[in-house]
Every structure is written in structure tokens, then in C-alpha cells.
N, CA, C and O atoms as a printed pandas DataFrame, in Angstrom:
     atom_number atom_name residue_name chain_id  residue_number  x_coord  y_coord  z_coord
0              1         N          MET        A               1  105.734  151.042  109.705
1              2        CA          MET        A               1  104.535  151.751  110.092
2              3         C          MET        A               1  103.318  151.041  109.541
3              4         O          MET        A               1  103.310  150.635  108.379
4              5         N          SER        A               2  102.300  150.886  110.349
5              6        CA          SER        A               2  101.069  150.255  109.890
6              7         C          SER        A               2  100.223  151.272  109.148
7              8         O          SER        A               2  100.262  152.466  109.445
8              9         N          GLY        A               3   99.459  150.789  108.181
9             10        CA          GLY        A               3   98.610  151.669  107.396
10            11         C          GLY        A               3   97.277  151.909  108.090
11            12         O          GLY        A               3   96.953  151.271  109.092
12            13         N          LEU        A               4   96.534  152.815  107.552
13            14        CA          LEU        A               4   95.216  153.157  108.072
14            15         C          LEU        A               4   94.171  152.559  107.140
15            16         O          LEU        A               4   94.125  152.895  105.957
16            17         N          ARG        A               5   93.336  151.677  107.668
17            18        CA          ARG        A               5   92.249  151.098  106.876
18            19         C          ARG        A               5   91.056  152.031  106.977
19            20         O          ARG        A               5   90.502  152.223  108.060
20            21         N          LEU        A               6   90.664  152.606  105.864
21            22        CA          LEU        A               6   89.544  153.547  105.814
22            23         C          LEU        A               6   88.230  152.792  105.709
23            24         O          LEU        A               6   88.198  151.661  105.223
24            25         N          SER        A               7   87.150  153.407  106.160
25            26        CA          SER        A               7   85.842  152.761  106.106
26            27         C          SER        A               7   85.355  152.656  104.663
27            28         O          SER        A               7   85.801  153.393  103.784
28            29         N          SER        A               8   84.443  151.737  104.445
29            30        CA          SER        A               8   83.892  151.559  103.102
30            31         C          SER        A               8   82.984  152.725  102.717
31            32         O          SER        A               8   82.681  152.904  101.537
32            33         N          ALA        A               9   82.549  153.513  103.687
33            34        CA          ALA        A               9   81.713  154.683  103.393
34            35         C          ALA        A               9   82.510  155.777  102.687
35            36         O          ALA        A               9   81.941  156.596  101.965
36            37         N          LEU        A              10   83.808  155.791  102.894
37            38        CA          LEU        A              10   84.664  156.804  102.286
38            39         C          LEU        A              10   84.948  156.419  100.841
39            40         O          LEU        A              10   85.539  155.373  100.575
40            41         N          ARG        A              11   84.523  157.272   99.904
41            42        CA          ARG        A              11   84.650  156.967   98.482
42            43         C          ARG        A              11   85.903  157.556   97.830
43            44         O          ARG        A              11   86.410  157.013   96.849
44            45         N          GLU        A              12   86.405  158.682   98.386
45            46        CA          GLU        A              12   87.547  159.347   97.770
46            47         C          GLU        A              12   88.192  160.287   98.781
47            48         O          GLU        A              12   87.506  160.913   99.589
48            49         N          VAL        A              13   89.511  160.377   98.726
49            50        CA          VAL        A              13   90.275  161.326   99.546
50            51         C          VAL        A              13   91.045  162.221   98.586
51            52         O          VAL        A              13   91.695  161.737   97.659
52            53         N          ARG        A              14   90.970  163.536   98.814
53            54        CA          ARG        A              14   91.749  164.491   98.020
54            55         C          ARG        A              14   92.567  165.356   98.959
55            56         O          ARG        A              14   92.057  165.863   99.958
56            57         N          ILE        A              15   93.821  165.516   98.636
57            58        CA          ILE        A              15   94.702  166.404   99.394
58            59         C          ILE        A              15   95.238  167.436   98.416
59            60         O          ILE        A              15   95.848  167.094   97.403
60            61         N          ILE        A              16   95.002  168.698   98.731
61            62        CA          ILE        A              16   95.438  169.800   97.871
62            63         C          ILE        A              16   96.423  170.642   98.661
63            64         O          ILE        A              16   96.160  171.012   99.806
64            65         N          PHE        A              17   97.566  170.945   98.040
65            66        CA          PHE        A              17   98.568  171.751   98.728
66            67         C          PHE        A              17   99.455  172.474   97.724
67            68         O          PHE        A              17   99.473  172.157   96.534
68            69         N          CYS        A              18  100.181  173.444   98.233
69            70        CA          CYS        A              18  101.128  174.221   97.433
70            71         C          CYS        A              18  102.483  173.517   97.458
71            72         O          CYS        A              18  102.870  172.943   98.475
72            73         N          GLN        A              19  103.200  173.564   96.338
73            74        CA          GLN        A              19  104.484  172.884   96.235
74            75         C          GLN        A              19  105.568  173.518   97.091
75            76         O          GLN        A              19  106.546  172.852   97.431
76            77         N          TYR        A              20  105.418  174.789   97.447
77            78        CA          TYR        A              20  106.535  175.479   98.092
78            79         C          TYR        A              20  106.173  176.279   99.338
79            80         O          TYR        A              20  107.085  176.738  100.025
80            81         N          SER        A              21  104.915  176.473   99.669
81            82        CA          SER        A              21  104.580  177.317  100.820
82            83         C          SER        A              21  104.867  176.598  102.140
83            84         O          SER        A              21  104.779  175.374  102.232
84            85         N          ALA        A              22  105.207  177.380  103.144
85            86        CA          ALA        A              22  105.482  176.833  104.472
86            87         C          ALA        A              22  104.221  176.219  105.086
87            88         O          ALA        A              22  104.305  175.224  105.806
88            89         N          ALA        A              23  103.060  176.802  104.806
89            90        CA          ALA        A              23  101.801  176.285  105.356
90            91         C          ALA        A              23  101.485  174.887  104.850
91            92         O          ALA        A              23  100.752  174.143  105.503
92            93         N          SER        A              24  102.035  174.517  103.683
93            94        CA          SER        A              24  101.781  173.203  103.091
94            95         C          SER        A              24  102.872  172.183  103.395
95            96         O          SER        A              24  102.801  171.056  102.907
96            97         N          ALA        A              25  103.868  172.540  104.178
97            98        CA          ALA        A              25  104.993  171.634  104.445
98            99         C          ALA        A              25  104.516  170.317  105.061
99           100         O          ALA        A              25  105.007  169.251  104.688
100          101         N          GLY        A              26  103.579  170.377  105.985
101          102        CA          GLY        A              26  103.068  169.160  106.606
102          103         C          GLY        A              26  102.324  168.269  105.629
103          104         O          GLY        A              26  102.414  167.044  105.708
104          105         N          ALA        A              27  101.587  168.881  104.707
105          106        CA          ALA        A              27  100.866  168.096  103.695
106          107         C          ALA        A              27  101.844  167.385  102.769
107          108         O          ALA        A              27  101.635  166.227  102.408
108          109         N          ARG        A              28  102.906  168.075  102.388
109          110        CA          ARG        A              28  103.934  167.432  101.548
110          111         C          ARG        A              28  104.588  166.279  102.308
111          112         O          ARG        A              28  104.836  165.216  101.739
112          113         N          GLN        A              29  104.865  166.491  103.589
113          114        CA          GLN        A              29  105.461  165.454  104.427
114          115         C          GLN        A              29  104.497  164.268  104.574
115          116         O          GLN        A              29  104.919  163.113  104.525
116          117         N          PHE        A              30  103.207  164.558  104.753
117          118        CA          PHE        A              30  102.196  163.505  104.874
118          119         C          PHE        A              30  102.203  162.614  103.642
119          120         O          PHE        A              30  102.175  161.389  103.761
120          121         N          VAL        A              31  102.239  163.217  102.467
121          122        CA          VAL        A              31  102.224  162.440  101.230
122          123         C          VAL        A              31  103.462  161.542  101.162
123          124         O          VAL        A              31  103.353  160.364  100.822
124          125         N          SER        A              32  104.624  162.085  101.478
125          126        CA          SER        A              32  105.848  161.278  101.376
126          127         C          SER        A              32  105.896  160.175  102.433
127          128         O          SER        A              32  106.494  159.127  102.190
128          129         N          GLU        A              33  105.281  160.383  103.597
129          130        CA          GLU        A              33  105.335  159.389  104.662
130          131         C          GLU        A              33  104.185  158.383  104.641
131          132         O          GLU        A              33  104.382  157.224  105.007
132          133         N          HIS        A              34  102.998  158.798  104.223
133          134        CA          HIS        A              34  101.815  157.955  104.411
134          135         C          HIS        A              34  101.102  157.498  103.138
135          136         O          HIS        A              34  100.292  156.573  103.199
136          137         N          TYR        A              35  101.375  158.111  102.003
137          138        CA          TYR        A              35  100.607  157.789  100.792
138          139         C          TYR        A              35  100.705  156.312  100.422
139          140         O          TYR        A              35   99.685  155.667  100.179
140          141         N          VAL        A              36  101.909  155.778  100.378
141          142        CA          VAL        A              36  102.086  154.381   99.948
142          143         C          VAL        A              36  101.332  153.434  100.868
143          144         O          VAL        A              36  100.637  152.535  100.396
144          145         N          ASN        A              37  101.461  153.625  102.167
145          146        CA          ASN        A              37  100.756  152.743  103.106
146          147         C          ASN        A              37   99.246  152.889  103.001
147          148         O          ASN        A              37   98.521  151.901  103.116
148          149         N          LEU        A              38   98.761  154.109  102.785
149          150        CA          LEU        A              38   97.323  154.300  102.598
150          151         C          LEU        A              38   96.827  153.546  101.370
151          152         O          LEU        A              38   95.766  152.923  101.410
152          153         N          LYS        A              39   97.583  153.599  100.285
153          154        CA          LYS        A              39   97.164  152.894   99.065
154          155         C          LYS        A              39   97.242  151.385   99.231
155          156         O          LYS        A              39   96.401  150.662   98.696
156          157         N          VAL        A              40   98.235  150.899   99.960
157          158        CA          VAL        A              40   98.343  149.456  100.197
158          159         C          VAL        A              40   97.145  148.969  101.012
159          160         O          VAL        A              40   96.569  147.924  100.712
160          161         N          GLU        A              41   96.775  149.723  102.036
161          162        CA          GLU        A              41   95.657  149.337  102.900
162          163         C          GLU        A              41   94.288  149.600  102.269
163          164         O          GLU        A              41   93.300  148.983  102.665
164          165         N          ASN        A              42   94.220  150.505  101.295
165          166        CA          ASN        A              42   92.950  150.918  100.679
166          167         C          ASN        A              42   93.086  150.944   99.161
167          168         O          ASN        A              42   92.972  152.007   98.551
168          169         N          PRO        A              43   93.328  149.792   98.544
169          170        CA          PRO        A              43   93.634  149.788   97.109
170          171         C          PRO        A              43   92.497  150.249   96.210
171          172         O          PRO        A              43   92.752  150.692   95.090
172          173         N          THR        A              44   91.260  150.160   96.662
173          174        CA          THR        A              44   90.146  150.563   95.803
174          175         C          THR        A              44   89.658  151.984   96.063
175          176         O          THR        A              44   88.812  152.493   95.328
176          177         N          THR        A              45   90.185  152.627   97.102
177          178        CA          THR        A              45   89.788  153.999   97.412
178          179         C          THR        A              45   90.703  154.978   96.687
179          180         O          THR        A              45   91.913  154.956   96.908
180          181         N          PRO        A              46   90.162  155.830   95.833
181          182        CA          PRO        A              46   91.004  156.835   95.178
182          183         C          PRO        A              46   91.568  157.821   96.204
183          184         O          PRO        A              46   90.825  158.397   96.998
184          185         N          ILE        A              47   92.864  158.003   96.177
185          186        CA          ILE        A              47   93.534  158.991   97.022
186          187         C          ILE        A              47   94.256  159.934   96.074
187          188         O          ILE        A              47   95.303  159.603   95.517
188          189         N          LEU        A              48   93.677  161.110   95.902
189          190        CA          LEU        A              48   94.167  162.059   94.910
190          191         C          LEU        A              48   95.036  163.118   95.558
191          192         O          LEU        A              48   94.679  163.680   96.594
192          193         N          ILE        A              49   96.168  163.386   94.949
193          194        CA          ILE        A              49   97.102  164.399   95.431
194          195         C          ILE        A              49   97.142  165.498   94.375
195          196         O          ILE        A              49   97.433  165.232   93.209
196          197         N          ARG        A              50   96.852  166.722   94.779
197          198        CA          ARG        A              50   96.844  167.856   93.851
198          199         C          ARG        A              50   97.787  168.931   94.358
199          200         O          ARG        A              50   97.627  169.442   95.466
200          201         N          GLU        A              51   98.762  169.266   93.545
201          202        CA          GLU        A              51   99.680  170.364   93.859
202          203         C          GLU        A              51   99.280  171.565   93.022
203          204         O          GLU        A              51   99.198  171.475   91.797
204          205         N          CYS        A              52   99.033  172.679   93.674
205          206        CA          CYS        A              52   98.627  173.910   93.004
206          207         C          CYS        A              52   99.384  175.068   93.627
207          208         O          CYS        A              52   99.615  175.093   94.836
208          209         N          SER        A              53   99.765  176.016   92.806
209          210        CA          SER        A              53  100.481  177.183   93.329
210          211         C          SER        A              53   99.566  178.066   94.160
211          212         O          SER        A              53   98.417  178.314   93.794
212          213         N          ASP        A              54  100.083  178.529   95.265
213          214        CA          ASP        A              54   99.415  179.523   96.115
214          215         C          ASP        A              54   98.031  179.118   96.595
215          216         O          ASP        A              54   97.114  179.938   96.606
216          217         N          VAL        A              55   97.874  177.865   96.990
217          218        CA          VAL        A              55   96.608  177.428   97.580
218          219         C          VAL        A              55   96.840  177.074   99.037
219          220         O          VAL        A              55   97.950  176.726   99.440
220          221         N          GLN        A              56   95.784  177.168   99.812
221          222        CA          GLN        A              56   95.850  176.724  101.196
222          223         C          GLN        A              56   95.681  175.210  101.211
223          224         O          GLN        A              56   94.823  174.691  100.496
224          225         N          PRO        A              57   96.461  174.489  101.993
225          226        CA          PRO        A              57   96.337  173.030  102.012
226          227         C          PRO        A              57   94.995  172.603  102.601
227          228         O          PRO        A              57   94.552  173.124  103.624
228          229         N          MET        A              58   94.367  171.652  101.938
229          230        CA          MET        A              58   93.044  171.170  102.350
230          231         C          MET        A              58   92.969  169.661  102.195
231          232         O          MET        A              58   93.637  169.070  101.346
232          233         N          LEU        A              59   92.149  169.058  103.026
233          234        CA          LEU        A              59   91.839  167.637  102.945
234          235         C          LEU        A              59   90.351  167.520  102.660
235          236         O          LEU        A              59   89.533  168.104  103.370
236          237         N          TYR        A              60   89.997  166.769  101.625
237          238        CA          TYR        A              60   88.600  166.544  101.276
238          239         C          TYR        A              60   88.322  165.047  101.369
239          240         O          TYR        A              60   89.123  164.229  100.918
240          241         N          ALA        A              61   87.202  164.704  101.947
241          242        CA          ALA        A              61   86.758  163.319  102.031
242          243         C          ALA        A              61   85.360  163.254  101.423
243          244         O          ALA        A              61   84.442  163.931  101.887
244          245         N          ARG        A              62   85.206  162.437  100.385
245          246        CA          ARG        A              62   83.900  162.292   99.726
246          247         C          ARG        A              62   83.303  160.954  100.124
247          248         O          ARG        A              62   83.978  159.925  100.117
248          249         N          PHE        A              63   82.023  160.989  100.472
249          250        CA          PHE        A              63   81.316  159.810  100.948
250          251         C          PHE        A              63   80.184  159.459   99.989
251          252         O          PHE        A              63   79.979  160.135   98.981
252          253         N          ALA        A              64   79.467  158.417  100.308
253          254        CA          ALA        A              64   78.332  157.985   99.494
254          255         C          ALA        A              64   77.312  159.109   99.350
255          256         O          ALA        A              64   77.207  159.982  100.211
256          257         N          HIS        A              65   76.579  159.075   98.275
257          258        CA          HIS        A              65   75.515  160.040   97.978
258          259         C          HIS        A              65   76.045  161.460   97.809
259          260         O          HIS        A              65   75.308  162.422   98.027
260          261         N          GLY        A              66   77.304  161.604   97.427
261          262        CA          GLY        A              66   77.869  162.914   97.122
262          263         C          GLY        A              66   78.198  163.785   98.319
263          264         O          GLY        A              66   78.578  164.944   98.147
264          265         N          ARG        A              67   78.061  163.257   99.525
265          266        CA          ARG        A              67   78.420  164.054  100.708
266          267         C          ARG        A              67   79.932  164.253  100.736
267          268         O          ARG        A              67   80.698  163.355  100.386
268          269         N          GLU        A              68   80.340  165.427  101.151
269          270        CA          GLU        A              68   81.766  165.729  101.194
270          271         C          GLU        A              68   82.074  166.526  102.456
271          272         O          GLU        A              68   81.298  167.387  102.869
272          273         N          LYS        A              69   83.205  166.228  103.053
273          274        CA          LYS        A              69   83.685  166.975  104.213
274          275         C          LYS        A              69   85.084  167.450  103.894
275          276         O          LYS        A              69   85.818  166.808  103.143
276          277         N          SER        A              70   85.444  168.586  104.475
277          278        CA          SER        A              70   86.786  169.116  104.234
278          279         C          SER        A              70   87.362  169.651  105.529
279          280         O          SER        A              70   86.645  169.950  106.484
280          281         N          ALA        A              71   88.684  169.762  105.528
281          282        CA          ALA        A              71   89.381  170.297  106.698
282          283         C          ALA        A              71   90.628  171.023  106.210
283          284         O          ALA        A              71   91.347  170.511  105.352
284          285         N          PRO        A              72   90.890  172.209  106.745
285          286        CA          PRO        A              72   92.121  172.916  106.390
286          287         C          PRO        A              72   93.316  172.223  107.038
287          288         O          PRO        A              72   93.208  171.669  108.132
288          289         N          LEU        A              73   94.450  172.261  106.352
289          290        CA          LEU        A              73   95.656  171.606  106.850
290          291         C          LEU        A              73   96.793  172.594  107.106
291          292         O          LEU        A              73   97.953  172.193  107.200
292          293         N          ASN        A              74   96.470  173.872  107.219
293          294        CA          ASN        A              74   97.500  174.904  107.399
294          295         C          ASN        A              74   98.390  174.593  108.585
295          296         O          ASN        A              74   97.910  174.373  109.697
296          297         N          ASP        A              75   99.683  174.577  108.341
297          298        CA          ASP        A              75  100.707  174.442  109.378
298          299         C          ASP        A              75  100.582  173.183  110.228
299          300         O          ASP        A              75  101.101  173.141  111.343
300          301         N          MET        A              76   99.909  172.166  109.724
301          302        CA          MET        A              76   99.832  170.894  110.448
302          303         C          MET        A              76  101.035  170.041  110.092
303          304         O          MET        A              76  101.602  170.174  109.007
304          305         N          VAL        A              77  101.424  169.160  111.012
305          306        CA          VAL        A              77  102.481  168.195  110.709
306          307         C          VAL        A              77  101.823  166.911  110.209
307          308         O          VAL        A              77  100.609  166.740  110.317
308          309         N          SER        A              78  102.625  166.028  109.670
309          310        CA          SER        A              78  102.145  164.817  109.026
310          311         C          SER        A              78  101.205  163.996  109.910
311          312         O          SER        A              78  100.136  163.586  109.457
312          313         N          ASN        A              79  101.585  163.756  111.144
313          314        CA          ASN        A              79  100.747  162.933  112.020
314          315         C          ASN        A              79   99.432  163.605  112.385
315          316         O          ASN        A              79   98.433  162.920  112.602
316          317         N          GLU        A              80   99.412  164.927  112.455
317          318        CA          GLU        A              80   98.157  165.638  112.697
318          319         C          GLU        A              80   97.208  165.467  111.515
319          320         O          GLU        A              80   95.996  165.357  111.696
320          321         N          ILE        A              81   97.759  165.446  110.317
321          322        CA          ILE        A              81   96.934  165.248  109.119
322          323         C          ILE        A              81   96.356  163.837  109.105
323          324         O          ILE        A              81   95.196  163.640  108.744
324          325         N          LEU        A              82   97.160  162.864  109.495
325          326        CA          LEU        A              82   96.666  161.492  109.588
326          327         C          LEU        A              82   95.513  161.407  110.586
327          328         O          LEU        A              82   94.508  160.750  110.316
328          329         N          GLU        A              83   95.650  162.058  111.720
329          330        CA          GLU        A              83   94.571  162.083  112.716
330          331         C          GLU        A              83   93.330  162.796  112.179
331          332         O          GLU        A              83   92.206  162.381  112.461
332          333         N          LYS        A              84   93.528  163.861  111.410
333          334        CA          LYS        A              84   92.404  164.581  110.809
334          335         C          LYS        A              84   91.652  163.677  109.835
335          336         O          LYS        A              84   90.422  163.676  109.814
336          337         N          LEU        A              85   92.385  162.907  109.028
337          338        CA          LEU        A              85   91.756  161.961  108.103
338          339         C          LEU        A              85   90.968  160.916  108.883
339          340         O          LEU        A              85   89.842  160.587  108.508
340          341         N          LYS        A              86   91.533  160.397  109.945
341          342        CA          LYS        A              86   90.825  159.421  110.782
342          343         C          LYS        A              86   89.541  160.032  111.345
343          344         O          LYS        A              86   88.494  159.385  111.346
344          345         N          SER        A              87   89.618  161.271  111.823
345          346        CA          SER        A              87   88.437  161.894  112.430
346          347         C          SER        A              87   87.341  162.149  111.398
347          348         O          SER        A              87   86.161  161.987  111.709
348          349         N          LEU        A              88   87.704  162.542  110.181
349          350        CA          LEU        A              88   86.688  162.726  109.135
350          351         C          LEU        A              88   86.021  161.399  108.815
351          352         O          LEU        A              88   84.807  161.348  108.617
352          353         N          ASP        A              89   86.791  160.336  108.763
353          354        CA          ASP        A              89   86.255  159.012  108.470
354          355         C          ASP        A              89   85.369  158.534  109.617
355          356         O          ASP        A              89   84.296  157.986  109.367
356          357         N          GLU        A              90   85.788  158.725  110.862
357          358        CA          GLU        A              90   84.989  158.318  112.014
358          359         C          GLU        A              90   83.704  159.126  112.116
359          360         O          GLU        A              90   82.667  158.589  112.501
360          361         N          THR        A              91   83.759  160.410  111.775
361          362        CA          THR        A              91   82.570  161.245  111.786
362          363         C          THR        A              91   81.528  160.699  110.833
363          364         O          THR        A              91   80.336  160.706  111.140
364          365         N          SER        A              92   81.970  160.226  109.674
365          366        CA          SER        A              92   81.026  159.679  108.697
366          367         C          SER        A              92   80.377  158.418  109.244
367          368         O          SER        A              92   79.187  158.190  109.030
368          369         N          LEU        A              93   81.146  157.599  109.947
369          370        CA          LEU        A              93   80.585  156.371  110.522
370          371         C          LEU        A              93   79.567  156.680  111.613
371          372         O          LEU        A              93   78.529  156.025  111.701
372          373         N          GLN        A              94   79.866  157.681  112.446
373          374        CA          GLN        A              94   78.928  158.063  113.503
374          375         C          GLN        A              94   77.643  158.608  112.917
375          376         O          GLN        A              94   76.560  158.296  113.413
376          377         N          GLU        A              95   77.740  159.422  111.862
377          378        CA          GLU        A              95   76.539  159.980  111.239
378          379         C          GLU        A              95   75.694  158.883  110.605
379          380         O          GLU        A              95   74.465  158.947  110.643
380          381         N          ALA        A              96   76.341  157.879  110.023
381          382        CA          ALA        A              96   75.614  156.794  109.384
382          383         C          ALA        A              96   74.843  155.979  110.423
383          384         O          ALA        A              96   73.721  155.548  110.158
384          385         N          THR        A              97   75.428  155.763  111.596
385          386        CA          THR        A              97   74.726  154.989  112.612
386          387         C          THR        A              97   73.635  155.792  113.307
387          388         O          THR        A              97   72.691  155.213  113.846
388          389         N          ASN        A              98   73.752  157.121  113.303
389          390        CA          ASN        A              98   72.748  157.964  113.945
390          391         C          ASN        A              98   71.552  158.237  113.046
391          392         O          ASN        A              98   70.522  158.705  113.532
392          393         N          SER        A              99   71.656  157.959  111.744
393          394        CA          SER        A              99   70.531  158.274  110.856
394          395         C          SER        A              99   69.623  157.093  110.647
395          396         O          SER        A              99   68.631  157.196  109.926
């Protein structure tokens, strides 16, 4: 599987999920399937994984100047989460070119 090269505007990715809830199953699957490739393709971008009891799974993307975007990951499968990460990153690029 090829990795996803994130834009330089993206400063940090955080994924928060519950260790055992069904709603977080896709987030757990995403980490096991995509984390290594993401780190290989983006060695300088922090990709933080946080496991917390009884939390709703969320994806956070932090950009330059402290801007942050988030997306809920409830009941998503691994590939949907990858697409969500791509869309958050692309949104940041579009906003940068429009300003």
C-alpha cells in the first residue's frame, strides 16, 4: 500500500478513540493499517494516537498559526478515515490559496 504524503501546511494529526467501543473500531483499524505508512511518508509530521475510555472517535488536524480542524470518526471504516484526513488536508490547501 502506498502512503499518503501530507501537505507542509499540516503541522500535526491527532486521532482520539476508545479502546473498546464499537464506534471506534474503524479508528483502531485505521491505526493498525495506515499509521506506519503515514509516518514513513511524513517523518517530520507528528501523528499522535490517543486512546481514552468512553470517548467519541475524532480526527484533529492542526495547521500553521494555530488553526485546527476536526472531524468525528463514529462508525467509519479505515479507508473512510483516510479519505477524511485527505479532505481536511486538501481543505487547508484550498483555503491557503483563496486567502
